[in-house]
Amino acid sequence: KESKTEIYDRIQNCVSFLHSKYIYHCDIHEGNIMVELKPIIKVRLIDFGNTIISESENKFYLNQNLYYMNSIRNRLHLD
């Protein structure tokens, strides 16, 4: 039961972090969540094909091509 709660908390933290960067996944379901249980619990959100990225709280656009991956990488400082 602890691991289910931890998995839920990690998913919630991931989504909250993305939202803080104005990135909205828009397609969260069990098929888009990868979970690794050992040696430690790791949770990954995958398939950002329906993602909406906002330049601010009020300005949104849908991502239709590979440009969105660069936008996500830049916002998350993954470069």
GROMACS .gro file of C-alpha atoms in nm:
model
   79
    1LYS     CA    1   0.000   0.000   0.000
    2GLU     CA    2   0.289   0.240   0.072
    3SER     CA    3   0.424   0.196  -0.280
    4LYS     CA    4   0.085   0.285  -0.433
    5THR     CA    5   0.075   0.603  -0.229
    6GLU     CA    6   0.434   0.684  -0.323
    7ILE     CA    7   0.362   0.625  -0.691
    8TYR     CA    8   0.057   0.852  -0.673
    9ASP     CA    9   0.258   1.121  -0.494
   10ARG     CA   10   0.534   1.103  -0.756
   11ILE     CA   11   0.283   1.136  -1.041
   12GLN     CA   12   0.125   1.433  -0.866
   13ASN     CA   13   0.467   1.595  -0.814
   14CYS     CA   14   0.554   1.542  -1.180
   15VAL     CA   15   0.230   1.699  -1.299
   16SER     CA   16   0.265   1.989  -1.055
   17PHE     CA   17   0.620   2.053  -1.176
   18LEU     CA   18   0.511   2.051  -1.541
   19HIS     CA   19   0.224   2.287  -1.463
   20SER     CA   20   0.462   2.524  -1.287
   21LYS     CA   21   0.640   2.549  -1.624
   22TYR     CA   22   0.304   2.598  -1.805
   23ILE     CA   23   0.327   2.253  -1.964
   24TYR     CA   24   0.001   2.053  -1.967
   25HIS     CA   25   0.019   1.684  -2.065
   26CYS     CA   26  -0.353   1.645  -2.150
   27ASP     CA   27  -0.341   1.265  -2.187
   28ILE     CA   28  -0.256   1.112  -1.851
   29HIS     CA   29  -0.368   0.750  -1.817
   30GLU     CA   30  -0.206   0.426  -1.710
   31GLY     CA   31  -0.058   0.368  -2.057
   32ASN     CA   32   0.138   0.694  -2.033
   33ILE     CA   33   0.291   0.631  -1.692
   34MET     CA   34   0.603   0.417  -1.658
   35VAL     CA   35   0.683   0.282  -1.313
   36GLU     CA   36   1.007   0.117  -1.203
   37LEU     CA   37   0.981  -0.040  -0.857
   38LYS     CA   38   1.337  -0.157  -0.790
   39PRO     CA   39   1.587  -0.066  -0.661
   40ILE     CA   40   1.386   0.251  -0.588
   41ILE     CA   41   1.048   0.368  -0.715
   42LYS     CA   42   1.082   0.578  -1.031
   43VAL     CA   43   0.785   0.722  -1.216
   44ARG     CA   44   0.801   0.865  -1.567
   45LEU     CA   45   0.527   1.039  -1.758
   46ILE     CA   46   0.554   0.961  -2.131
   47ASP     CA   47   0.383   1.051  -2.461
   48PHE     CA   48   0.370   1.428  -2.473
   49GLY     CA   49   0.195   1.424  -2.814
   50ASN     CA   50  -0.118   1.604  -2.688
   51THR     CA   51   0.072   1.851  -2.474
   52ILE     CA   52  -0.035   2.211  -2.447
   53ILE     CA   53   0.237   2.465  -2.371
   54SER     CA   54   0.156   2.810  -2.249
   55GLU     CA   55   0.379   3.113  -2.273
   56SER     CA   56   0.196   3.255  -1.973
   57GLU     CA   57  -0.106   3.177  -1.762
   58ASN     CA   58  -0.340   3.308  -2.031
   59LYS     CA   59  -0.175   3.214  -2.362
   60PHE     CA   60  -0.193   2.853  -2.482
   61TYR     CA   61  -0.110   2.667  -2.800
   62LEU     CA   62  -0.124   2.306  -2.912
   63ASN     CA   63   0.193   2.139  -3.023
   64GLN     CA   64   0.163   1.987  -3.367
   65ASN     CA   65   0.526   1.907  -3.447
   66LEU     CA   66   0.870   1.846  -3.298
   67TYR     CA   67   0.900   2.211  -3.194
   68TYR     CA   68   0.721   2.127  -2.871
   69MET     CA   69   0.995   1.890  -2.756
   70ASN     CA   70   1.251   2.171  -2.778
   71SER     CA   71   1.013   2.398  -2.588
   72ILE     CA   72   0.969   2.138  -2.314
   73ARG     CA   73   1.344   2.076  -2.293
   74ASN     CA   74   1.411   2.450  -2.265
   75ARG     CA   75   1.149   2.503  -1.997
   76LEU     CA   76   1.279   2.213  -1.791
   77HIS     CA   77   1.641   2.324  -1.845
   78LEU     CA   78   1.739   1.988  -1.993
   79ASP     CA   79   1.993   2.122  -2.242
   0.00000   0.00000   0.00000
